């Protein structure tokens, strides 16, 4: 199986995705001690991660960390798109530096939009909605890929450590794929890693919250980050911790530097073997690897390296469309757009596919299936904040007390409130956009 970030697959079996691609399970311990954890975390909508423990540690220890995510400026913003930004706004409230890439190069390369069109979508659709949803301008930078030369330079430089067969294996590119498309994953890697440049806050854990369709880009970025490191710290086959220099220039100097750092960390029993470009640390244990690696990474910059921390990611489930298939901008009846009028939204909700039984009698007798119901998803993802209230709906549906007609009405009423609130807040948003643009 291959994940195609530009395809239109729906993903159902999240557990299998995790196993197949080595995504970790997003367990309660990862967010439980956060301040006011977000509903998408509490309710298992975020189902997987890579290296989120680094972010957890930064949050708990109040150390600097960053978020980088991207928006695809090709069409209108719907409830599915809202989820990532809901997460971002939550993380902003607990201290993250925020970076948001407008993926205009990608939209141009893969979806046939002109750069002018993508600019319109970003400025008139996405960014005003982000502001209306509550994104704050402090420590927040929104930029366009096409005008960010740091990102584009990164893409060229980082591309040195990826070859064509890796790109084919990851993305299924072939001889007729256009070159801008082929280059766009490197631009996304540039998005993800440039926030660790000195100029943008330096080396630090970075979270990329995305839908699981973006995992190929996450894997590529993590591989590339690692490939550009000058040192490698590992547990060797004979159970020793070894620091290895990965490059062939300045080897002596890099080994001296590592020795210094290890001494400062109070490791004194070192065995240096220059021929292997290695230092073995007799008394170190596997648990010591992260802190050793962190110090080495920071020192790489003075040798012309980047010292990247591998980016972390979280993956959220996709919303089901109101028609039962994927929620998609190209099928307006499947999606509720943030700019829909309350009446349009009500109509879509009333026509939506539910988990209700065929007849009222049957539903009273056997109950409905909230787990397979789009209306319930609306409550769970967007409309109901109180977990108890959500649980009550779940139970009344299952026990046959709640009927779909009433339930849809409640969803429409809540949706109306949300849409009117956004409508109101968007009015002043366009005047504020400047404060967000990098
Ligand atoms: N490829 C993403 C999409 O299709 C957009 C994107 C661009 C992005 N750069 C990014 C997402 C960096 C996360 C991180 O929606
Ligand atoms: Fe869905 Fe509500 Fe009907 Fe239950 S009662 S199946 S939650 S619409």
XYZ file of C-alpha atoms and ligand atoms in Angstrom:
461
model
C 0.000 0.000 0.000
C 1.134 3.524 -0.773
C -0.310 6.787 0.587
C -0.901 9.283 -2.199
C -0.973 12.837 -0.824
C -2.552 14.119 -4.036
C -5.119 11.337 -4.426
C -8.672 11.139 -3.167
C -8.536 7.961 -1.123
C -10.548 7.782 2.059
C -8.775 6.156 4.974
C -10.915 3.950 7.168
C -8.673 1.531 8.945
C -6.511 3.810 11.050
C -5.047 1.020 13.167
C -3.789 -0.712 10.053
C -2.306 2.520 8.740
C -0.430 2.879 11.995
C 1.011 -0.612 11.800
C 1.900 -0.456 8.152
C 3.688 2.891 8.271
C 5.129 2.785 11.770
C 2.953 5.587 13.094
C 2.733 5.471 16.927
C -0.569 5.365 18.744
C -1.585 8.697 20.277
C -2.158 7.503 23.841
C -3.695 9.456 26.739
C -0.361 9.882 28.517
C 0.758 12.128 25.661
C -1.759 14.873 26.440
C -3.335 14.198 29.836
C -1.213 16.656 31.778
C -1.591 19.498 29.268
C -3.577 22.551 30.326
C -7.221 22.261 29.139
C -6.535 19.535 26.517
C -8.304 20.121 23.223
C -11.377 18.054 22.300
C -9.665 16.599 19.230
C -6.980 15.181 21.545
C -9.425 14.050 24.257
C -11.727 12.286 21.801
C -9.199 10.271 19.845
C -9.635 12.257 16.634
C -5.874 12.640 16.708
C -5.069 8.946 16.466
C -1.373 8.744 15.703
C 1.963 10.497 15.915
C 5.666 10.386 15.249
C 7.986 11.520 18.071
C 5.283 13.519 19.844
C 7.119 12.759 23.104
C 9.570 15.550 22.160
C 6.686 18.014 21.989
C 5.183 16.665 25.190
C 8.497 17.207 26.950
C 8.843 20.748 25.579
C 5.324 21.638 26.734
C 5.706 20.132 30.190
C 9.206 21.574 30.737
C 8.220 24.909 29.150
C 11.009 24.739 26.578
C 10.736 26.388 23.149
C 9.044 24.485 20.345
C 7.346 25.323 17.069
C 4.432 24.287 14.900
C 4.580 24.300 11.157
C 1.598 23.410 9.070
C 0.365 24.214 5.620
C -2.819 25.076 3.816
C -3.742 24.128 0.297
C -5.143 27.304 -1.294
C -7.306 25.614 -3.898
C -10.965 26.055 -3.178
C -13.149 26.864 -0.221
C -12.428 26.010 3.382
C -14.682 23.331 4.877
C -15.057 21.671 8.270
C -12.369 19.101 7.469
C -9.838 21.896 6.929
C -10.918 23.515 10.165
C -9.549 20.692 12.302
C -5.847 21.390 11.826
C -6.287 25.055 12.562
C -8.365 24.253 15.676
C -5.378 22.255 16.886
C -2.933 25.007 15.961
C -4.975 27.593 17.864
C -4.995 25.343 20.907
C -1.233 24.859 20.784
C -0.766 28.593 20.307
C -2.671 29.107 23.561
C -0.129 26.931 25.373
C 2.968 28.620 24.006
C 3.953 27.308 20.561
C 5.581 29.453 17.859
C 3.302 29.160 14.842
C 4.315 28.974 11.173
C 1.774 28.424 8.417
C 2.780 27.793 4.820
C 0.407 28.744 2.041
C 1.143 25.871 -0.346
C 0.772 27.945 -3.493
C 3.646 26.241 -5.323
C 2.083 22.866 -4.590
C -1.380 24.002 -5.702
C 0.143 25.373 -8.874
C 2.147 22.221 -9.521
C -0.419 19.583 -8.678
C -3.857 21.142 -9.073
C -3.518 23.447 -12.003
C -4.161 26.774 -10.274
C -2.291 29.954 -11.159
C -0.331 31.636 -8.397
C -2.765 34.565 -8.565
C -5.730 32.292 -7.972
C -4.070 30.612 -5.027
C -3.314 34.012 -3.538
C -7.002 34.908 -3.739
C -7.998 31.718 -1.925
C -5.433 32.291 0.795
C -6.234 35.958 1.379
C -10.000 35.884 0.950
C -10.872 32.454 2.220
C -8.382 30.673 4.459
C -6.604 33.400 6.396
C -9.786 35.376 7.297
C -11.332 32.139 8.545
C -8.224 31.336 10.593
C -8.472 34.748 12.215
C -12.218 34.357 12.792
C -11.573 30.982 14.422
C -9.262 32.655 16.912
C -5.698 32.494 15.589
C -3.682 35.279 17.240
C -1.034 37.375 15.477
C 1.531 37.072 18.272
C 4.314 34.601 17.466
C 2.455 33.647 14.297
C 3.886 33.780 10.782
C 1.888 32.984 7.670
C 3.877 32.949 4.416
C 3.557 31.961 0.772
C 5.885 29.224 -0.485
C 6.419 31.087 -3.753
C 7.810 34.215 -2.097
C 9.807 32.661 0.719
C 13.390 32.350 -0.474
C 14.583 30.720 2.753
C 12.136 27.892 2.149
C 13.018 27.572 -1.533
C 16.772 27.630 -0.804
C 16.278 24.948 1.823
C 14.414 22.833 -0.727
C 17.355 22.933 -3.153
C 19.977 22.292 -0.522
C 18.084 19.545 1.281
C 17.353 17.795 -2.000
C 21.014 16.810 -2.174
C 20.316 13.919 0.200
C 17.389 12.391 -1.694
C 17.634 10.479 -4.909
C 15.200 9.703 -7.674
C 14.511 6.119 -6.690
C 13.514 7.268 -3.218
C 11.069 9.765 -4.773
C 9.592 7.080 -7.009
C 9.238 4.688 -4.092
C 7.600 7.328 -1.901
C 5.329 9.073 -4.391
C 5.014 6.834 -7.410
C 6.369 9.554 -9.713
C 7.033 8.546 -13.291
C 8.472 9.876 -16.516
C 5.480 12.092 -17.242
C 5.236 13.775 -13.817
C 5.949 17.474 -14.226
C 9.125 18.817 -12.655
C 7.431 21.352 -10.365
C 5.309 18.551 -8.968
C 8.418 16.430 -8.466
C 10.046 19.316 -6.636
C 7.032 20.188 -4.455
C 7.720 17.592 -1.708
C 11.140 19.202 -1.276
C 9.436 22.565 -0.903
C 7.283 21.033 1.806
C 10.428 19.684 3.479
C 11.764 23.235 3.245
C 8.573 24.442 4.964
C 8.971 21.927 7.741
C 12.693 22.322 8.422
C 13.327 26.019 7.795
C 11.790 26.925 11.174
C 14.859 25.374 12.785
C 17.223 27.830 11.104
C 18.831 30.346 13.466
C 16.849 33.145 11.819
C 13.503 31.524 12.658
C 14.184 30.536 16.236
C 16.851 27.865 15.872
C 16.992 24.140 16.423
C 14.000 22.949 18.429
C 11.255 20.337 18.407
C 8.736 21.070 15.671
C 5.245 19.654 15.430
C 3.553 19.161 12.072
C -0.160 18.431 12.649
C -1.707 16.936 9.517
C -4.161 14.463 8.063
C -2.658 11.049 7.461
C -2.511 11.628 3.688
C 0.504 13.867 4.405
C 2.567 11.112 5.992
C 4.810 10.562 2.945
C 5.960 14.182 3.289
C 6.532 13.699 7.008
C 8.655 10.604 6.402
C 10.642 12.385 3.720
C 11.275 15.388 5.975
C 12.351 13.201 8.867
C 14.731 11.212 6.664
C 16.188 14.371 5.209
C 16.617 15.996 8.627
C 18.522 12.952 9.815
C 20.570 12.691 6.632
C 21.891 16.219 7.096
C 23.122 15.603 10.609
C 26.906 15.515 11.126
C 26.756 13.161 14.099
C 24.923 9.966 14.803
C 24.530 8.557 18.325
C 23.565 4.904 18.526
C 23.539 1.814 20.632
C 26.026 -0.469 18.876
C 25.619 -4.202 18.366
C 27.925 -4.930 21.282
C 25.734 -2.778 23.544
C 27.878 0.324 23.722
C 26.828 3.896 23.065
C 28.797 5.278 20.163
C 29.050 8.755 18.670
C 29.853 8.627 14.957
C 30.897 11.393 12.619
C 28.921 11.008 9.386
C 30.953 13.271 7.110
C 34.491 13.138 5.768
C 35.629 16.710 6.282
C 36.801 18.108 9.616
C 36.639 14.655 11.169
C 39.342 15.394 13.766
C 37.726 18.667 14.739
C 34.302 17.064 14.969
C 35.676 14.319 17.201
C 37.430 16.895 19.430
C 34.174 18.795 19.671
C 32.230 15.661 20.585
C 34.790 14.769 23.254
C 34.417 18.196 24.759
C 30.666 17.955 24.840
C 30.742 14.479 26.345
C 33.113 15.674 29.064
C 30.771 18.518 29.861
C 27.990 15.954 30.207
C 30.285 14.169 32.703
C 31.188 11.218 30.572
C 34.900 10.648 31.064
C 35.457 7.059 30.095
C 35.731 7.608 26.340
C 37.385 5.511 23.686
C 38.164 7.427 20.531
C 38.888 5.513 17.331
C 39.657 8.056 14.647
C 39.830 5.446 11.904
C 36.163 4.576 12.565
C 35.307 8.269 13.064
C 33.878 7.129 16.399
C 33.892 7.727 20.130
C 32.588 4.964 22.352
C 31.247 5.979 25.752
C 31.832 3.217 28.240
C 29.506 4.367 30.990
C 26.585 5.719 28.914
C 23.208 3.991 28.706
C 20.549 3.965 26.037
C 18.474 6.523 27.988
C 21.372 8.968 27.666
C 21.159 9.068 23.864
C 18.611 11.918 23.510
C 20.483 14.359 25.731
C 23.841 13.529 24.099
C 22.308 13.912 20.668
C 20.671 17.208 21.584
C 23.979 18.766 22.646
C 25.816 17.425 19.593
C 23.077 18.729 17.295
C 23.341 22.225 18.701
C 27.096 22.245 18.092
C 26.798 21.231 14.430
C 25.998 24.727 13.274
C 29.550 25.952 13.790
C 30.739 23.209 11.416
C 28.319 24.231 8.693
C 25.649 21.706 9.654
C 22.034 22.318 10.664
C 21.668 20.104 13.719
C 18.028 19.451 12.902
C 15.785 17.758 15.419
C 13.665 15.312 13.430
C 10.224 16.906 13.084
C 7.364 15.374 15.059
C 3.885 14.918 13.696
C 0.347 14.131 14.727
C -2.278 12.617 12.457
C -5.988 13.238 12.709
C -8.864 11.265 11.278
C -10.702 12.663 8.303
C -14.280 13.831 8.506
C -16.831 11.805 6.670
C -18.717 13.812 4.095
C -22.400 14.492 4.729
C -23.216 12.213 1.824
C -21.223 9.352 3.337
C -18.119 9.605 1.149
C -15.087 11.829 1.732
C -15.721 15.469 2.599
C -14.443 17.347 -0.422
C -14.541 20.897 -1.763
C -15.273 19.562 -5.213
C -18.541 18.011 -3.941
C -20.385 20.894 -2.247
C -23.177 18.658 -0.950
C -20.611 16.561 0.957
C -19.092 19.483 2.829
C -20.123 22.364 5.031
C -18.053 25.389 4.087
C -17.221 27.976 6.710
C -18.808 30.571 4.440
C -22.056 28.620 3.947
C -25.170 30.424 5.111
C -27.022 28.794 8.032
C -29.808 27.859 5.593
C -27.443 26.094 3.196
C -25.864 24.227 6.090
C -29.270 23.236 7.477
C -30.264 21.831 4.112
C -27.096 19.753 3.857
C -27.531 18.496 7.408
C -31.164 17.554 6.825
C -30.134 15.530 3.746
C -27.169 13.892 5.470
C -26.639 10.195 5.856
C -27.136 9.146 9.492
C -26.612 6.039 11.559
C -30.358 5.790 12.124
C -32.500 2.743 11.462
C -34.750 2.423 8.434
C -37.984 3.047 10.323
C -38.806 4.974 13.491
C -40.181 1.849 15.159
C -37.005 -0.016 14.497
C -34.875 2.816 15.809
C -36.945 3.029 18.990
C -36.492 -0.673 19.477
C -32.833 -1.174 18.513
C -31.367 2.334 18.715
C -29.153 4.155 16.203
C -25.466 3.842 15.401
C -23.687 7.062 16.427
C -20.312 5.582 15.469
C -21.450 5.440 11.871
C -23.264 8.749 11.847
C -22.127 11.948 10.185
C -24.332 14.063 12.443
C -22.677 12.591 15.481
C -19.313 13.391 13.889
C -20.358 17.025 13.618
C -21.007 17.104 17.358
C -17.824 15.232 18.169
C -15.444 17.224 15.972
C -16.977 20.683 16.023
C -20.224 21.454 17.753
C -20.202 20.171 21.315
C -17.427 21.072 23.703
C -18.776 19.421 26.848
C -17.820 15.728 26.985
C -20.767 14.859 29.257
C -23.253 16.410 26.856
C -21.719 14.487 23.976
C -21.934 11.273 25.940
C -25.600 11.877 26.660
C -26.320 12.169 22.942
C -24.324 9.026 22.258
C -26.222 7.042 24.849
C -29.671 8.358 23.919
C -28.993 7.495 20.302
C -27.854 3.976 21.139
C -30.788 3.338 23.436
C -33.332 4.513 20.897
C -34.454 7.550 22.867
C -33.113 10.091 20.395
C -34.542 10.243 16.872
C -32.586 11.511 13.867
C -35.002 14.323 13.046
C -34.520 16.007 16.402
C -30.869 15.274 16.375
C -30.411 16.912 12.962
C -32.328 19.910 14.165
C -30.022 20.288 17.145
C -26.986 19.986 14.853
C -28.412 22.618 12.484
C -29.082 25.018 15.345
C -25.570 24.662 16.722
C -24.117 24.945 13.237
C -26.098 28.112 12.641
C -24.608 29.645 15.771
C -21.098 28.714 14.718
C -21.479 29.974 11.149
C -23.026 33.297 12.219
C -20.252 33.833 14.733
C -17.611 33.201 12.057
C -19.445 35.433 9.606
C -19.392 38.211 12.154
C -15.721 37.777 13.028
C -14.650 37.603 9.378
C -15.910 41.165 8.875
C -12.956 42.631 10.732
C -10.496 39.900 9.773
C -9.292 41.249 6.441
C -8.030 44.413 8.097
C -5.872 42.318 10.402
C -4.280 40.022 7.835
C -1.134 42.141 7.586
C -0.266 41.418 11.209
C 0.007 37.727 10.379
C 1.927 37.786 7.135
C 5.642 37.175 7.535
N 0.657 19.421 1.262
C -0.264 20.044 2.179
C -1.706 19.810 1.659
O -1.902 19.237 0.636
C 0.004 21.515 2.354
C 1.345 21.794 2.967
C 2.361 22.471 2.389
C 1.811 21.413 4.256
N 3.428 22.566 3.213
C 3.131 21.939 4.353
C 1.276 20.687 5.309
C 3.902 21.731 5.485
C 2.041 20.494 6.442
C 3.350 21.010 6.513
O -2.647 20.194 2.312
Fe -27.092 10.012 14.224
Fe -28.508 11.444 15.905
Fe -29.692 9.646 14.303
Fe -28.167 8.852 16.322
S -30.060 9.978 16.460
S -28.114 8.059 14.264
S -26.584 10.432 16.345
S -28.630 11.505 13.674
